[in-house]
Amino acid sequence: MEIRVLQSPSWINPEKNARKSSSSLQFFLKNGEQRLYQIPASCRLFVKKRFHVPVTLKVLCSSENRAASVLQSEISPALFDESKIIKEKSEEIEPCLDGRCVYLVGMMGSGKTTVGKVLSEALGYSFVDCDTLIEEAAGGSTVADIFKLYGESFFRDYETDVLQKLSLMHRLVVSTGGGAVVRPVNCRRRMKKGVSIWLDVPLEALARRITAVGTDSRPLLHHGSGDPYTKTMKRLSTLFEERGEAYATADVRVSLENMAVKLGFEDVGDISPTVIAIEVLQQINNFLKK
């Protein structure tokens, strides 16, 4: 199974970002172009054999731990050129990361995948979605189907295995599942080898967002009674009570509520993924300088 990644923007030089190695892995670009993107290789990732589908990744292995901290939003409300700012920020921060992976954590619907793709393009990293890896390893079964057929504990076992292998790798932006933090080993050992970012979105905004698109793909929201918004809000509140402290162990907290206040927005949904990614980069920079 190959991991698809987004093409780096024109201002990122793949040759400059790649590290020398005796072998390399070729990734197909998401836009379908024939040219291949090469990154150094020295590791392989296999998910357990129960699904009988090997998942293979080969990337340079290197990481280091950092102490945890929680940072507040520093984005300026002034108007700016998003593309120019994210280009400058990524060029400043990418060398400081030294190839360490970036892990995005947070509640379901918080924008981890959307923001993660923007970050990966800006940094010249590969993007990986943990849920997608597990689904592909299951032969195309959805997360909802896996929960239904095997249960949540079974899914979490696979999730932990995937994160363990990814923790050995280099130059990835990883979108984790909303419940990845429920197992302490994922927070304390797996993701601590990179830099973890908590996308903290108000529950009300999450409930509106999830209700608008439906809950079919959210197995943990298939319980309860009432109208869709009320049921979703109640379940999200319960989940956050269970996970909030674990989210807070991330190296960096990016509060969309704080960002909205500084930008003069009434709705956090008005903040673009690029602006959120810029804030993430700024907070990573602050964290690495501590």
Coordinates of C-alpha atoms in Angstrom, one line a residue:
M1 CA 0.0 0.0 0.0
E2 CA 1.5 3.4 -0.9
I3 CA 1.0 6.5 1.1
R4 CA -0.2 9.4 -1.1
V5 CA 1.3 12.8 -0.4
L6 CA 0.6 16.3 -1.7
Q7 CA 2.9 18.0 -4.2
S8 CA 5.1 20.6 -2.6
P9 CA 4.4 24.1 -3.8
S10 CA 6.8 25.7 -6.4
W11 CA 8.8 27.6 -3.8
I12 CA 9.9 24.4 -2.0
N13 CA 12.9 22.7 -3.5
P14 CA 12.7 18.9 -3.0
E15 CA 16.4 18.5 -3.7
K16 CA 17.2 21.0 -0.9
N17 CA 14.8 19.3 1.6
A18 CA 15.8 15.7 0.9
R19 CA 18.5 14.2 3.0
K20 CA 21.2 12.1 1.4
S21 CA 20.7 8.3 1.6
S22 CA 21.7 5.2 -0.1
S23 CA 18.1 4.4 -0.8
S24 CA 14.8 6.2 -1.3
L25 CA 11.1 5.7 -1.5
Q26 CA 9.1 7.1 -4.4
F27 CA 5.7 8.6 -3.5
F28 CA 3.1 9.2 -6.1
L29 CA 1.8 12.8 -6.1
K30 CA -1.8 13.2 -5.3
N31 CA -2.5 15.3 -8.4
G32 CA -1.8 12.2 -10.5
E33 CA 1.3 13.6 -12.3
Q34 CA 3.8 11.0 -13.5
R35 CA 6.9 12.4 -11.8
L36 CA 7.7 10.8 -8.4
Y37 CA 8.7 12.5 -5.2
Q38 CA 11.7 10.8 -3.4
I39 CA 12.6 10.9 0.2
P40 CA 15.3 9.0 2.0
A41 CA 14.5 5.5 3.2
S42 CA 15.5 3.2 6.0
C43 CA 12.3 2.0 7.7
R44 CA 9.3 -0.2 7.0
L45 CA 5.9 0.0 8.5
F46 CA 3.7 -3.1 8.8
V47 CA 0.3 -3.2 10.4
K48 CA -0.7 -6.5 12.2
K49 CA -1.4 -9.5 10.0
R50 CA -5.0 -9.9 11.0
F51 CA -6.1 -7.8 8.0
H52 CA -3.6 -9.6 5.8
V53 CA -2.7 -6.3 4.1
P54 CA 0.9 -5.1 4.7
V55 CA 1.4 -1.3 5.0
T56 CA 4.8 -0.3 3.8
L57 CA 6.5 3.1 4.5
K58 CA 10.2 3.8 4.0
V59 CA 11.5 7.0 5.3
L60 CA 14.6 8.3 7.2
C61 CA 14.4 7.5 11.0
S62 CA 15.3 10.2 13.5
S63 CA 13.7 12.0 16.3
E64 CA 14.2 13.6 19.7
N65 CA 12.0 14.5 22.7
R66 CA 11.1 17.9 23.9
A67 CA 9.5 19.2 27.1
A68 CA 5.8 20.0 27.0
S69 CA 4.3 23.5 27.0
V70 CA 1.0 25.3 26.3
L71 CA 1.2 28.5 24.2
Q72 CA -1.4 31.1 23.5
S73 CA -2.3 32.5 20.1
E74 CA 0.1 35.1 18.7
I75 CA -1.4 35.7 15.3
S76 CA -1.9 39.4 14.4
P77 CA -5.3 40.6 13.3
A78 CA -3.8 42.8 10.6
L79 CA -4.5 41.9 7.0
F80 CA -1.7 40.0 5.4
D81 CA -0.9 37.8 2.3
E82 CA -1.5 34.3 3.6
S83 CA 0.6 32.6 0.9
K84 CA 3.6 35.0 1.5
I85 CA 3.5 34.6 5.3
I86 CA 3.2 30.8 5.3
K87 CA 6.1 30.6 2.8
E88 CA 8.3 32.8 5.0
K89 CA 7.3 31.0 8.2
S90 CA 7.9 27.5 6.8
E91 CA 11.3 28.5 5.4
E92 CA 12.3 29.8 8.9
I93 CA 11.0 26.8 10.9
E94 CA 11.7 23.8 8.6
P95 CA 15.5 23.8 9.4
C96 CA 14.8 24.1 13.1
L97 CA 12.5 21.0 13.0
D98 CA 15.5 19.0 11.7
G99 CA 13.1 16.5 10.1
R100 CA 11.1 15.8 13.2
C101 CA 7.5 14.8 12.6
V102 CA 4.5 17.1 13.4
Y103 CA 1.5 15.4 15.0
L104 CA -1.9 17.1 15.0
V105 CA -4.2 16.0 17.8
G106 CA -7.7 17.2 18.8
M107 CA -11.3 16.3 18.8
M108 CA -13.1 14.9 15.7
G109 CA -13.9 17.7 13.2
S110 CA -11.2 20.0 14.5
G111 CA -9.6 20.3 11.1
K112 CA -6.5 18.1 11.6
T113 CA -6.5 16.7 8.1
T114 CA -7.3 20.0 6.4
V115 CA -4.7 21.9 8.3
G116 CA -2.2 19.0 8.1
K117 CA -2.3 19.1 4.3
V118 CA -1.5 22.8 4.3
L119 CA 1.3 22.3 6.7
S120 CA 2.8 19.4 4.8
E121 CA 2.9 21.5 1.6
A122 CA 4.4 24.4 3.3
L123 CA 7.2 22.4 5.0
G124 CA 7.9 20.1 2.1
Y125 CA 6.8 17.1 4.4
S126 CA 4.7 14.1 3.5
F127 CA 1.2 14.0 4.9
V128 CA -0.2 10.9 6.6
D129 CA -3.7 10.4 8.0
C130 CA -3.7 7.6 10.6
D131 CA -7.4 6.7 10.1
T132 CA -6.7 6.4 6.3
L133 CA -3.8 4.0 7.0
I134 CA -5.9 1.8 9.1
E135 CA -8.8 1.8 6.6
E136 CA -6.5 0.9 3.7
A137 CA -4.9 -1.9 5.8
A138 CA -8.4 -3.2 6.4
G139 CA -8.9 -3.6 2.7
G140 CA -11.0 -0.5 2.3
S141 CA -13.2 -0.9 5.4
T142 CA -14.2 2.4 6.9
V143 CA -13.4 3.4 10.5
A144 CA -17.2 3.0 11.2
D145 CA -17.2 -0.5 9.8
I146 CA -14.1 -1.5 11.8
F147 CA -15.8 -0.2 15.0
K148 CA -19.0 -2.1 14.1
L149 CA -17.3 -5.4 13.3
Y150 CA -14.4 -5.5 15.8
G151 CA -15.1 -2.8 18.4
E152 CA -13.2 0.3 19.5
S153 CA -10.5 -1.6 21.4
F154 CA -9.5 -3.5 18.3
F155 CA -9.3 -0.2 16.3
R156 CA -7.1 1.4 19.1
D157 CA -4.7 -1.5 18.9
Y158 CA -4.1 -0.8 15.2
E159 CA -3.9 2.9 15.9
T160 CA -1.2 2.4 18.5
D161 CA 0.8 0.1 16.1
V162 CA 0.6 2.7 13.3
L163 CA 1.7 5.5 15.6
Q164 CA 4.6 3.4 16.9
K165 CA 6.0 2.9 13.4
L166 CA 5.4 6.5 12.4
S167 CA 7.3 7.6 15.5
L168 CA 10.4 6.1 14.0
M169 CA 10.1 8.1 10.8
H170 CA 11.1 11.5 9.6
R171 CA 9.5 14.5 7.8
L172 CA 5.9 13.7 8.2
V173 CA 2.8 15.7 9.2
V174 CA 0.5 13.2 10.9
S175 CA -3.2 13.7 11.4
T176 CA -4.1 11.5 14.3
G177 CA -7.6 10.2 15.2
G178 CA -9.5 12.1 17.8
G179 CA -9.2 9.2 20.3
A180 CA -5.5 8.6 19.7
V181 CA -4.7 10.3 23.0
V182 CA -6.8 7.9 25.1
R183 CA -3.8 5.5 25.3
P184 CA -1.1 7.3 27.3
V185 CA 1.7 5.4 25.4
N186 CA 0.7 7.4 22.3
C187 CA 1.1 10.7 24.0
R188 CA 4.1 10.0 26.3
R189 CA 6.2 7.9 23.9
R190 CA 5.0 7.9 20.3
M191 CA 4.2 11.5 19.6
K192 CA 6.9 12.9 22.0
K193 CA 9.5 11.9 19.4
G194 CA 8.2 14.7 17.2
V195 CA 6.2 17.9 18.0
S196 CA 2.6 17.5 18.9
I197 CA 0.0 20.2 18.2
W198 CA -3.4 20.4 19.8
L199 CA -6.0 22.1 17.6
D200 CA -8.4 23.3 20.3
V201 CA -11.8 24.1 18.8
P202 CA -14.9 25.1 20.8
L203 CA -17.3 22.2 21.2
E204 CA -20.2 24.2 19.9
A205 CA -18.4 24.9 16.7
L206 CA -17.5 21.2 16.3
A207 CA -21.1 20.2 16.9
R208 CA -22.3 22.6 14.2
R209 CA -19.6 21.5 11.8
I210 CA -20.2 17.7 12.3
T211 CA -24.0 18.0 12.3
A212 CA -23.8 19.9 8.9
V213 CA -22.0 17.0 7.2
G214 CA -23.6 14.1 9.1
T215 CA -22.3 11.6 11.6
D216 CA -22.3 8.5 9.4
S217 CA -18.4 8.4 9.5
R218 CA -18.3 9.1 13.2
P219 CA -19.0 5.8 15.0
L220 CA -18.7 7.3 18.5
L221 CA -21.6 9.6 17.7
H222 CA -24.0 6.9 16.8
H223 CA -25.5 6.7 20.3
G224 CA -28.0 8.8 22.2
S225 CA -31.3 10.4 21.3
G226 CA -32.6 13.9 20.4
D227 CA -32.1 16.2 17.4
P228 CA -28.7 15.8 15.6
Y229 CA -27.1 18.9 17.1
T230 CA -28.1 18.2 20.7
K231 CA -27.1 14.6 20.5
T232 CA -23.7 15.5 18.9
M233 CA -23.0 18.2 21.4
K234 CA -23.8 16.0 24.3
R235 CA -21.6 13.2 23.0
L236 CA -18.7 15.6 22.2
S237 CA -18.9 17.0 25.7
T238 CA -18.6 13.5 27.2
L239 CA -15.6 12.7 25.0
F240 CA -13.9 15.9 25.8
E241 CA -14.2 15.2 29.5
E242 CA -12.4 11.9 28.9
R243 CA -9.7 13.3 26.6
G244 CA -9.2 16.9 27.6
E245 CA -6.3 16.3 30.0
A246 CA -4.6 14.1 27.4
Y247 CA -4.9 16.8 24.7
A248 CA -3.3 19.3 27.1
T249 CA -0.1 17.2 27.2
A250 CA 0.6 18.2 23.6
D251 CA 3.7 20.3 23.1
V252 CA 1.7 23.2 21.7
R253 CA -1.9 24.3 22.0
V254 CA -3.5 26.3 19.2
S255 CA -6.7 27.9 20.5
L256 CA -9.1 28.8 17.6
E257 CA -11.2 30.7 20.1
N258 CA -8.2 32.9 21.0
M259 CA -7.4 33.4 17.3
A260 CA -11.0 34.4 16.5
V261 CA -10.9 37.1 19.2
K262 CA -7.6 38.5 17.9
L263 CA -8.8 38.5 14.3
G264 CA -12.2 40.0 15.2
F265 CA -14.2 37.0 14.0
E266 CA -17.4 35.9 15.8
D267 CA -17.2 32.4 14.3
V268 CA -14.0 30.2 14.4
G269 CA -15.2 28.7 11.2
D270 CA -14.3 32.0 9.5
I271 CA -10.6 31.3 10.1
S272 CA -9.0 29.8 7.0
P273 CA -6.9 26.6 7.2
T274 CA -3.9 28.6 5.9
V275 CA -4.2 31.1 8.7
I276 CA -4.5 28.3 11.2
A277 CA -1.4 26.6 9.7
I278 CA 0.5 29.9 10.0
E279 CA -0.4 30.0 13.7
V280 CA 0.7 26.4 14.1
L281 CA 4.1 27.3 12.5
Q282 CA 4.5 30.3 14.8
Q283 CA 3.8 28.2 17.9
I284 CA 6.1 25.5 16.8
N285 CA 8.8 28.1 16.4
N286 CA 8.2 29.4 19.9
F287 CA 8.3 25.9 21.3
L288 CA 11.5 25.0 19.6
K289 CA 13.2 28.2 21.0
K290 CA 12.3 27.3 24.6

